[in-house]
Amino acid sequence: AYEQIRERIVTLALEPGALINEQKLAKELDLGTAPVREALKLLVHDDLVVVTSRHGLYVADINIPDLEQLSEVRLSLESLCARLAAQRAESDDLSVLEALRQQQKTIPADDSRRLFDLDHKFHRALVQAAHNKYLARTLEHLFGLSQRLWYMALPSIDFLPTFVSEHLDLIEAIKNKDADRAEQIMHNH
């Protein structure tokens, strides 16, 4: 229930500010209300759902100041993540990153949705390669918040192919165990 509802919120299928009806959502997902209620509690903790005493549950709103603050934190943490990945990546991690690189070659430059999804997979793989569970939890929380902002802007983004192509240089730095270069590439990215 958590994953399905989170996906709907992140991809804006459940719009920011929308009232959440537990029973209706449970029916749409073909689930009981108890798992939906528990999932919504977790999503409140993730800052994706808001509870009000008068009106119930709402999908959290999106605003530009949030994006600025998220970007500040992600800049530091993702740069650290790249550094740690260059220092700690194991052969399995490198295989996943290489598979994503190969997948990237098959996506047309004008397919923003698939490029965005690949970008998210890449960032998740990078987090795994850093081998730090606390960093992974923190970044996953931040990804969920910032993804909604990206989905909102996706129709007007034309620089995504360039951003995704930067992954290639980052993979090389990680393979070469060049932590300084990996950190700088991610910082610029």
mmCIF file with all atom_site columns, C-alpha atoms in Angstrom:
data_model
loop_
_atom_site.group_PDB
_atom_site.id
_atom_site.type_symbol
_atom_site.label_atom_id
_atom_site.label_alt_id
_atom_site.label_comp_id
_atom_site.label_asym_id
_atom_site.label_entity_id
_atom_site.label_seq_id
_atom_site.pdbx_PDB_ins_code
_atom_site.Cartn_x
_atom_site.Cartn_y
_atom_site.Cartn_z
_atom_site.occupancy
_atom_site.B_iso_or_equiv
_atom_site.pdbx_formal_charge
_atom_site.auth_seq_id
_atom_site.auth_comp_id
_atom_site.auth_asym_id
_atom_site.auth_atom_id
_atom_site.pdbx_PDB_model_num
ATOM 1   C CA . ALA A 1 1   ? 0.000   0.000  0.000   1.00 0.00 ? 1   ALA A CA 1
ATOM 2   C CA . TYR A 1 2   ? 2.807   2.379  0.933   1.00 0.00 ? 2   TYR A CA 1
ATOM 3   C CA . GLU A 1 3   ? 4.676   1.923  -2.346  1.00 0.00 ? 3   GLU A CA 1
ATOM 4   C CA . GLN A 1 4   ? 1.564   2.268  -4.479  1.00 0.00 ? 4   GLN A CA 1
ATOM 5   C CA . ILE A 1 5   ? 0.300   5.398  -2.739  1.00 0.00 ? 5   ILE A CA 1
ATOM 6   C CA . ARG A 1 6   ? 3.776   6.951  -2.628  1.00 0.00 ? 6   ARG A CA 1
ATOM 7   C CA . GLU A 1 7   ? 4.164   6.357  -6.363  1.00 0.00 ? 7   GLU A CA 1
ATOM 8   C CA . ARG A 1 8   ? 0.834   8.077  -7.030  1.00 0.00 ? 8   ARG A CA 1
ATOM 9   C CA . ILE A 1 9   ? 1.864   11.069 -4.924  1.00 0.00 ? 9   ILE A CA 1
ATOM 10  C CA . VAL A 1 10  ? 5.362   11.359 -6.378  1.00 0.00 ? 10  VAL A CA 1
ATOM 11  C CA . THR A 1 11  ? 4.179   11.112 -9.986  1.00 0.00 ? 11  THR A CA 1
ATOM 12  C CA . LEU A 1 12  ? 1.374   13.608 -9.268  1.00 0.00 ? 12  LEU A CA 1
ATOM 13  C CA . ALA A 1 13  ? -1.388  11.083 -10.021 1.00 0.00 ? 13  ALA A CA 1
ATOM 14  C CA . LEU A 1 14  ? -2.587  12.247 -6.604  1.00 0.00 ? 14  LEU A CA 1
ATOM 15  C CA . GLU A 1 15  ? -2.319  15.995 -7.030  1.00 0.00 ? 15  GLU A CA 1
ATOM 16  C CA . PRO A 1 16  ? -0.716  18.304 -4.450  1.00 0.00 ? 16  PRO A CA 1
ATOM 17  C CA . GLY A 1 17  ? -3.369  19.628 -2.091  1.00 0.00 ? 17  GLY A CA 1
ATOM 18  C CA . ALA A 1 18  ? -5.889  16.892 -2.972  1.00 0.00 ? 18  ALA A CA 1
ATOM 19  C CA . LEU A 1 19  ? -8.092  15.528 -0.213  1.00 0.00 ? 19  LEU A CA 1
ATOM 20  C CA . ILE A 1 20  ? -7.399  11.838 0.432   1.00 0.00 ? 20  ILE A CA 1
ATOM 21  C CA . ASN A 1 21  ? -10.358 9.531  0.946   1.00 0.00 ? 21  ASN A CA 1
ATOM 22  C CA . GLU A 1 22  ? -9.037  6.330  2.574   1.00 0.00 ? 22  GLU A CA 1
ATOM 23  C CA . GLN A 1 23  ? -11.977 4.167  1.499   1.00 0.00 ? 23  GLN A CA 1
ATOM 24  C CA . LYS A 1 24  ? -11.887 5.355  -2.100  1.00 0.00 ? 24  LYS A CA 1
ATOM 25  C CA . LEU A 1 25  ? -8.112  4.905  -2.272  1.00 0.00 ? 25  LEU A CA 1
ATOM 26  C CA . ALA A 1 26  ? -8.349  1.408  -0.786  1.00 0.00 ? 26  ALA A CA 1
ATOM 27  C CA . LYS A 1 27  ? -10.951 0.473  -3.390  1.00 0.00 ? 27  LYS A CA 1
ATOM 28  C CA . GLU A 1 28  ? -8.858  1.897  -6.264  1.00 0.00 ? 28  GLU A CA 1
ATOM 29  C CA . LEU A 1 29  ? -5.813  -0.067 -5.070  1.00 0.00 ? 29  LEU A CA 1
ATOM 30  C CA . ASP A 1 30  ? -7.885  -3.196 -4.333  1.00 0.00 ? 30  ASP A CA 1
ATOM 31  C CA . LEU A 1 31  ? -6.666  -3.179 -0.724  1.00 0.00 ? 31  LEU A CA 1
ATOM 32  C CA . GLY A 1 32  ? -8.239  -3.058 2.703   1.00 0.00 ? 32  GLY A CA 1
ATOM 33  C CA . THR A 1 33  ? -8.554  0.241  4.551   1.00 0.00 ? 33  THR A CA 1
ATOM 34  C CA . ALA A 1 34  ? -6.207  -0.886 7.356   1.00 0.00 ? 34  ALA A CA 1
ATOM 35  C CA . PRO A 1 35  ? -3.094  -1.167 5.123   1.00 0.00 ? 35  PRO A CA 1
ATOM 36  C CA . VAL A 1 36  ? -4.015  2.087  3.386   1.00 0.00 ? 36  VAL A CA 1
ATOM 37  C CA . ARG A 1 37  ? -4.394  3.843  6.753   1.00 0.00 ? 37  ARG A CA 1
ATOM 38  C CA . GLU A 1 38  ? -0.992  2.524  7.912   1.00 0.00 ? 38  GLU A CA 1
ATOM 39  C CA . ALA A 1 39  ? 0.630   3.552  4.619   1.00 0.00 ? 39  ALA A CA 1
ATOM 40  C CA . LEU A 1 40  ? -0.800  7.040  4.944   1.00 0.00 ? 40  LEU A CA 1
ATOM 41  C CA . LYS A 1 41  ? 0.683   7.333  8.450   1.00 0.00 ? 41  LYS A CA 1
ATOM 42  C CA . LEU A 1 42  ? 4.096   6.538  6.983   1.00 0.00 ? 42  LEU A CA 1
ATOM 43  C CA . LEU A 1 43  ? 3.552   9.059  4.204   1.00 0.00 ? 43  LEU A CA 1
ATOM 44  C CA . VAL A 1 44  ? 2.746   11.718 6.807   1.00 0.00 ? 44  VAL A CA 1
ATOM 45  C CA . HIS A 1 45  ? 6.146   10.950 8.312   1.00 0.00 ? 45  HIS A CA 1
ATOM 46  C CA . ASP A 1 46  ? 7.673   11.267 4.816   1.00 0.00 ? 46  ASP A CA 1
ATOM 47  C CA . ASP A 1 47  ? 6.134   14.768 4.450   1.00 0.00 ? 47  ASP A CA 1
ATOM 48  C CA . LEU A 1 48  ? 4.104   13.637 1.444   1.00 0.00 ? 48  LEU A CA 1
ATOM 49  C CA . VAL A 1 49  ? 0.754   13.652 3.265   1.00 0.00 ? 49  VAL A CA 1
ATOM 50  C CA . VAL A 1 50  ? -0.564  16.292 5.660   1.00 0.00 ? 50  VAL A CA 1
ATOM 51  C CA . VAL A 1 51  ? -3.113  15.738 8.435   1.00 0.00 ? 51  VAL A CA 1
ATOM 52  C CA . THR A 1 52  ? -5.437  18.524 9.495   1.00 0.00 ? 52  THR A CA 1
ATOM 53  C CA . SER A 1 53  ? -7.700  18.264 12.517  1.00 0.00 ? 53  SER A CA 1
ATOM 54  C CA . ARG A 1 54  ? -10.680 19.718 10.680  1.00 0.00 ? 54  ARG A CA 1
ATOM 55  C CA . HIS A 1 55  ? -10.544 18.280 7.212   1.00 0.00 ? 55  HIS A CA 1
ATOM 56  C CA . GLY A 1 56  ? -8.491  15.068 7.359   1.00 0.00 ? 56  GLY A CA 1
ATOM 57  C CA . LEU A 1 57  ? -5.703  13.947 5.052   1.00 0.00 ? 57  LEU A CA 1
ATOM 58  C CA . TYR A 1 58  ? -4.307  15.863 2.094   1.00 0.00 ? 58  TYR A CA 1
ATOM 59  C CA . VAL A 1 59  ? -1.490  15.348 -0.370  1.00 0.00 ? 59  VAL A CA 1
ATOM 60  C CA . ALA A 1 60  ? 1.239   17.798 0.682   1.00 0.00 ? 60  ALA A CA 1
ATOM 61  C CA . ASP A 1 61  ? 1.544   20.931 -1.439  1.00 0.00 ? 61  ASP A CA 1
ATOM 62  C CA . ILE A 1 62  ? 4.607   21.715 -3.557  1.00 0.00 ? 62  ILE A CA 1
ATOM 63  C CA . ASN A 1 63  ? 6.347   25.078 -3.457  1.00 0.00 ? 63  ASN A CA 1
ATOM 64  C CA . ILE A 1 64  ? 9.513   26.652 -4.838  1.00 0.00 ? 64  ILE A CA 1
ATOM 65  C CA . PRO A 1 65  ? 11.107  27.509 -1.461  1.00 0.00 ? 65  PRO A CA 1
ATOM 66  C CA . ASP A 1 66  ? 10.953  23.782 -0.677  1.00 0.00 ? 66  ASP A CA 1
ATOM 67  C CA . LEU A 1 67  ? 12.806  23.017 -3.913  1.00 0.00 ? 67  LEU A CA 1
ATOM 68  C CA . GLU A 1 68  ? 15.546  25.504 -2.999  1.00 0.00 ? 68  GLU A CA 1
ATOM 69  C CA . GLN A 1 69  ? 15.960  23.998 0.470   1.00 0.00 ? 69  GLN A CA 1
ATOM 70  C CA . LEU A 1 70  ? 15.886  20.428 -0.858  1.00 0.00 ? 70  LEU A CA 1
ATOM 71  C CA . SER A 1 71  ? 18.509  21.330 -3.451  1.00 0.00 ? 71  SER A CA 1
ATOM 72  C CA . GLU A 1 72  ? 20.821  22.754 -0.787  1.00 0.00 ? 72  GLU A CA 1
ATOM 73  C CA . VAL A 1 73  ? 20.714  19.546 1.208   1.00 0.00 ? 73  VAL A CA 1
ATOM 74  C CA . ARG A 1 74  ? 20.884  17.226 -1.790  1.00 0.00 ? 74  ARG A CA 1
ATOM 75  C CA . LEU A 1 75  ? 23.910  19.096 -3.147  1.00 0.00 ? 75  LEU A CA 1
ATOM 76  C CA . SER A 1 76  ? 25.973  18.184 -0.103  1.00 0.00 ? 76  SER A CA 1
ATOM 77  C CA . LEU A 1 77  ? 24.596  14.713 0.506   1.00 0.00 ? 77  LEU A CA 1
ATOM 78  C CA . GLU A 1 78  ? 24.706  13.531 -3.102  1.00 0.00 ? 78  GLU A CA 1
ATOM 79  C CA . SER A 1 79  ? 28.246  14.833 -3.507  1.00 0.00 ? 79  SER A CA 1
ATOM 80  C CA . LEU A 1 80  ? 29.189  12.845 -0.397  1.00 0.00 ? 80  LEU A CA 1
ATOM 81  C CA . CYS A 1 81  ? 27.341  9.863  -1.826  1.00 0.00 ? 81  CYS A CA 1
ATOM 82  C CA . ALA A 1 82  ? 29.408  9.984  -5.035  1.00 0.00 ? 82  ALA A CA 1
ATOM 83  C CA . ARG A 1 83  ? 32.623  10.245 -3.013  1.00 0.00 ? 83  ARG A CA 1
ATOM 84  C CA . LEU A 1 84  ? 31.661  7.236  -0.893  1.00 0.00 ? 84  LEU A CA 1
ATOM 85  C CA . ALA A 1 85  ? 30.594  5.257  -3.967  1.00 0.00 ? 85  ALA A CA 1
ATOM 86  C CA . ALA A 1 86  ? 34.019  5.834  -5.538  1.00 0.00 ? 86  ALA A CA 1
ATOM 87  C CA . GLN A 1 87  ? 35.636  4.592  -2.339  1.00 0.00 ? 87  GLN A CA 1
ATOM 88  C CA . ARG A 1 88  ? 33.294  1.679  -1.571  1.00 0.00 ? 88  ARG A CA 1
ATOM 89  C CA . ALA A 1 89  ? 31.608  0.435  -4.755  1.00 0.00 ? 89  ALA A CA 1
ATOM 90  C CA . GLU A 1 90  ? 31.800  -3.318 -5.178  1.00 0.00 ? 90  GLU A CA 1
ATOM 91  C CA . SER A 1 91  ? 31.681  -5.251 -8.444  1.00 0.00 ? 91  SER A CA 1
ATOM 92  C CA . ASP A 1 92  ? 27.902  -5.761 -8.155  1.00 0.00 ? 92  ASP A CA 1
ATOM 93  C CA . ASP A 1 93  ? 27.413  -2.010 -7.726  1.00 0.00 ? 93  ASP A CA 1
ATOM 94  C CA . LEU A 1 94  ? 29.535  -1.318 -10.788 1.00 0.00 ? 94  LEU A CA 1
ATOM 95  C CA . SER A 1 95  ? 27.527  -3.878 -12.772 1.00 0.00 ? 95  SER A CA 1
ATOM 96  C CA . VAL A 1 96  ? 24.271  -2.116 -11.892 1.00 0.00 ? 96  VAL A CA 1
ATOM 97  C CA . LEU A 1 97  ? 25.706  1.284  -12.844 1.00 0.00 ? 97  LEU A CA 1
ATOM 98  C CA . GLU A 1 98  ? 27.021  -0.138 -16.116 1.00 0.00 ? 98  GLU A CA 1
ATOM 99  C CA . ALA A 1 99  ? 23.641  -1.723 -16.914 1.00 0.00 ? 99  ALA A CA 1
ATOM 100 C CA . LEU A 1 100 ? 21.999  1.661  -16.373 1.00 0.00 ? 100 LEU A CA 1
ATOM 101 C CA . ARG A 1 101 ? 24.561  3.233  -18.698 1.00 0.00 ? 101 ARG A CA 1
ATOM 102 C CA . GLN A 1 102 ? 23.665  0.694  -21.392 1.00 0.00 ? 102 GLN A CA 1
ATOM 103 C CA . GLN A 1 103 ? 19.950  1.306  -20.843 1.00 0.00 ? 103 GLN A CA 1
ATOM 104 C CA . GLN A 1 104 ? 20.552  5.037  -21.186 1.00 0.00 ? 104 GLN A CA 1
ATOM 105 C CA . LYS A 1 105 ? 21.898  4.541  -24.706 1.00 0.00 ? 105 LYS A CA 1
ATOM 106 C CA . THR A 1 106 ? 18.547  3.095  -25.809 1.00 0.00 ? 106 THR A CA 1
ATOM 107 C CA . ILE A 1 107 ? 16.388  6.012  -24.640 1.00 0.00 ? 107 ILE A CA 1
ATOM 108 C CA . PRO A 1 108 ? 15.662  8.735  -27.208 1.00 0.00 ? 108 PRO A CA 1
ATOM 109 C CA . ALA A 1 109 ? 16.733  12.225 -26.099 1.00 0.00 ? 109 ALA A CA 1
ATOM 110 C CA . ASP A 1 110 ? 13.148  13.488 -26.394 1.00 0.00 ? 110 ASP A CA 1
ATOM 111 C CA . ASP A 1 111 ? 11.693  10.828 -24.054 1.00 0.00 ? 111 ASP A CA 1
ATOM 112 C CA . SER A 1 112 ? 11.801  12.944 -20.896 1.00 0.00 ? 112 SER A CA 1
ATOM 113 C CA . ARG A 1 113 ? 9.756   10.555 -18.775 1.00 0.00 ? 113 ARG A CA 1
ATOM 114 C CA . ARG A 1 114 ? 12.023  7.558  -19.407 1.00 0.00 ? 114 ARG A CA 1
ATOM 115 C CA . LEU A 1 115 ? 15.156  9.686  -18.992 1.00 0.00 ? 115 LEU A CA 1
ATOM 116 C CA . PHE A 1 116 ? 13.818  11.002 -15.695 1.00 0.00 ? 116 PHE A CA 1
ATOM 117 C CA . ASP A 1 117 ? 13.003  7.491  -14.488 1.00 0.00 ? 117 ASP A CA 1
ATOM 118 C CA . LEU A 1 118 ? 16.485  6.343  -15.477 1.00 0.00 ? 118 LEU A CA 1
ATOM 119 C CA . ASP A 1 119 ? 18.008  9.312  -13.644 1.00 0.00 ? 119 ASP A CA 1
ATOM 120 C CA . HIS A 1 120 ? 16.171  8.292  -10.494 1.00 0.00 ? 120 HIS A CA 1
ATOM 121 C CA . LYS A 1 121 ? 17.312  4.663  -10.861 1.00 0.00 ? 121 LYS A CA 1
ATOM 122 C CA . PHE A 1 122 ? 20.862  5.895  -11.318 1.00 0.00 ? 122 PHE A CA 1
ATOM 123 C CA . HIS A 1 123 ? 20.764  8.005  -8.163  1.00 0.00 ? 123 HIS A CA 1
ATOM 124 C CA . ARG A 1 124 ? 19.348  5.068  -6.205  1.00 0.00 ? 124 ARG A CA 1
ATOM 125 C CA . ALA A 1 125 ? 22.108  2.783  -7.541  1.00 0.00 ? 125 ALA A CA 1
ATOM 126 C CA . LEU A 1 126 ? 24.688  5.374  -6.558  1.00 0.00 ? 126 LEU A CA 1
ATOM 127 C CA . VAL A 1 127 ? 23.277  5.463  -3.034  1.00 0.00 ? 127 VAL A CA 1
ATOM 128 C CA . GLN A 1 128 ? 23.549  1.670  -2.852  1.00 0.00 ? 128 GLN A CA 1
ATOM 129 C CA . ALA A 1 129 ? 27.158  1.855  -4.041  1.00 0.00 ? 129 ALA A CA 1
ATOM 130 C CA . ALA A 1 130 ? 27.974  4.264  -1.187  1.00 0.00 ? 130 ALA A CA 1
ATOM 131 C CA . HIS A 1 131 ? 27.094  1.546  1.342   1.00 0.00 ? 131 HIS A CA 1
ATOM 132 C CA . ASN A 1 132 ? 25.766  3.882  4.035   1.00 0.00 ? 132 ASN A CA 1
ATOM 133 C CA . LYS A 1 133 ? 22.273  2.986  5.254   1.00 0.00 ? 133 LYS A CA 1
ATOM 134 C CA . TYR A 1 134 ? 21.702  6.332  6.978   1.00 0.00 ? 134 TYR A CA 1
ATOM 135 C CA . LEU A 1 135 ? 22.661  8.275  3.890   1.00 0.00 ? 135 LEU A CA 1
ATOM 136 C CA . ALA A 1 136 ? 20.413  5.968  1.851   1.00 0.00 ? 136 ALA A CA 1
ATOM 137 C CA . ARG A 1 137 ? 17.395  6.597  4.103   1.00 0.00 ? 137 ARG A CA 1
ATOM 138 C CA . THR A 1 138 ? 17.935  10.338 4.115   1.00 0.00 ? 138 THR A CA 1
ATOM 139 C CA . LEU A 1 139 ? 18.365  10.596 0.366   1.00 0.00 ? 139 LEU A CA 1
ATOM 140 C CA . GLU A 1 140 ? 15.353  8.371  -0.331  1.00 0.00 ? 140 GLU A CA 1
ATOM 141 C CA . HIS A 1 141 ? 13.243  10.726 1.772   1.00 0.00 ? 141 HIS A CA 1
ATOM 142 C CA . LEU A 1 142 ? 14.597  13.742 -0.116  1.00 0.00 ? 142 LEU A CA 1
ATOM 143 C CA . PHE A 1 143 ? 14.166  12.009 -3.499  1.00 0.00 ? 143 PHE A CA 1
ATOM 144 C CA . GLY A 1 144 ? 10.470  11.502 -2.775  1.00 0.00 ? 144 GLY A CA 1
ATOM 145 C CA . LEU A 1 145 ? 10.012  15.175 -2.033  1.00 0.00 ? 145 LEU A CA 1
ATOM 146 C CA . SER A 1 146 ? 12.037  16.495 -4.940  1.00 0.00 ? 146 SER A CA 1
ATOM 147 C CA . GLN A 1 147 ? 10.670  14.015 -7.485  1.00 0.00 ? 147 GLN A CA 1
ATOM 148 C CA . ARG A 1 148 ? 7.248   15.627 -7.261  1.00 0.00 ? 148 ARG A CA 1
ATOM 149 C CA . LEU A 1 149 ? 8.772   18.949 -8.193  1.00 0.00 ? 149 LEU A CA 1
ATOM 150 C CA . TRP A 1 150 ? 10.559  17.387 -11.145 1.00 0.00 ? 150 TRP A CA 1
ATOM 151 C CA . TYR A 1 151 ? 7.391   15.647 -12.353 1.00 0.00 ? 151 TYR A CA 1
ATOM 152 C CA . MET A 1 152 ? 5.667   19.007 -12.255 1.00 0.00 ? 152 MET A CA 1
ATOM 153 C CA . ALA A 1 153 ? 8.401   20.583 -14.400 1.00 0.00 ? 153 ALA A CA 1
ATOM 154 C CA . LEU A 1 154 ? 9.006   17.561 -16.654 1.00 0.00 ? 154 LEU A CA 1
ATOM 155 C CA . PRO A 1 155 ? 6.925   18.782 -19.628 1.00 0.00 ? 155 PRO A CA 1
ATOM 156 C CA . SER A 1 156 ? 9.092   21.889 -19.957 1.00 0.00 ? 156 SER A CA 1
ATOM 157 C CA . ILE A 1 157 ? 12.517  20.359 -19.260 1.00 0.00 ? 157 ILE A CA 1
ATOM 158 C CA . ASP A 1 158 ? 14.803  20.284 -22.281 1.00 0.00 ? 158 ASP A CA 1
ATOM 159 C CA . PHE A 1 159 ? 18.166  19.786 -20.549 1.00 0.00 ? 159 PHE A CA 1
ATOM 160 C CA . LEU A 1 160 ? 17.474  16.294 -19.169 1.00 0.00 ? 160 LEU A CA 1
ATOM 161 C CA . PRO A 1 161 ? 19.522  14.450 -21.856 1.00 0.00 ? 161 PRO A CA 1
ATOM 162 C CA . THR A 1 162 ? 22.575  16.513 -20.870 1.00 0.00 ? 162 THR A CA 1
ATOM 163 C CA . PHE A 1 163 ? 22.033  15.821 -17.169 1.00 0.00 ? 163 PHE A CA 1
ATOM 164 C CA . VAL A 1 164 ? 21.649  12.109 -17.759 1.00 0.00 ? 164 VAL A CA 1
ATOM 165 C CA . SER A 1 165 ? 24.766  12.016 -19.969 1.00 0.00 ? 165 SER A CA 1
ATOM 166 C CA . GLU A 1 166 ? 26.793  13.310 -17.000 1.00 0.00 ? 166 GLU A CA 1
ATOM 167 C CA . HIS A 1 167 ? 26.251  9.912  -15.405 1.00 0.00 ? 167 HIS A CA 1
ATOM 168 C CA . LEU A 1 168 ? 28.774  8.456  -17.842 1.00 0.00 ? 168 LEU A CA 1
ATOM 169 C CA . ASP A 1 169 ? 31.638  10.535 -16.468 1.00 0.00 ? 169 ASP A CA 1
ATOM 170 C CA . LEU A 1 170 ? 30.548  9.780  -12.923 1.00 0.00 ? 170 LEU A CA 1
ATOM 171 C CA . ILE A 1 171 ? 30.563  6.019  -13.554 1.00 0.00 ? 171 ILE A CA 1
ATOM 172 C CA . GLU A 1 172 ? 34.106  6.280  -14.911 1.00 0.00 ? 172 GLU A CA 1
ATOM 173 C CA . ALA A 1 173 ? 35.260  8.198  -11.836 1.00 0.00 ? 173 ALA A CA 1
ATOM 174 C CA . ILE A 1 174 ? 33.696  5.569  -9.572  1.00 0.00 ? 174 ILE A CA 1
ATOM 175 C CA . LYS A 1 175 ? 35.260  2.717  -11.539 1.00 0.00 ? 175 LYS A CA 1
ATOM 176 C CA . ASN A 1 176 ? 38.634  4.457  -11.266 1.00 0.00 ? 176 ASN A CA 1
ATOM 177 C CA . LYS A 1 177 ? 38.126  4.967  -7.507  1.00 0.00 ? 177 LYS A CA 1
ATOM 178 C CA . ASP A 1 178 ? 38.637  8.715  -8.041  1.00 0.00 ? 178 ASP A CA 1
ATOM 179 C CA . ALA A 1 179 ? 36.644  10.044 -5.070  1.00 0.00 ? 179 ALA A CA 1
ATOM 180 C CA . ASP A 1 180 ? 37.573  13.703 -5.622  1.00 0.00 ? 180 ASP A CA 1
ATOM 181 C CA . ARG A 1 181 ? 36.491  13.623 -9.265  1.00 0.00 ? 181 ARG A CA 1
ATOM 182 C CA . ALA A 1 182 ? 33.284  11.709 -8.475  1.00 0.00 ? 182 ALA A CA 1
ATOM 183 C CA . GLU A 1 183 ? 32.381  14.216 -5.798  1.00 0.00 ? 183 GLU A CA 1
ATOM 184 C CA . GLN A 1 184 ? 33.027  17.167 -8.119  1.00 0.00 ? 184 GLN A CA 1
ATOM 185 C CA . ILE A 1 185 ? 31.042  15.659 -10.995 1.00 0.00 ? 185 ILE A CA 1
ATOM 186 C CA . MET A 1 186 ? 28.066  15.067 -8.718  1.00 0.00 ? 186 MET A CA 1
ATOM 187 C CA . HIS A 1 187 ? 28.350  18.543 -7.227  1.00 0.00 ? 187 HIS A CA 1
ATOM 188 C CA . ASN A 1 188 ? 28.223  20.054 -10.728 1.00 0.00 ? 188 ASN A CA 1
ATOM 189 C CA . HIS A 1 189 ? 25.431  17.672 -11.742 1.00 0.00 ? 189 HIS A CA 1
#
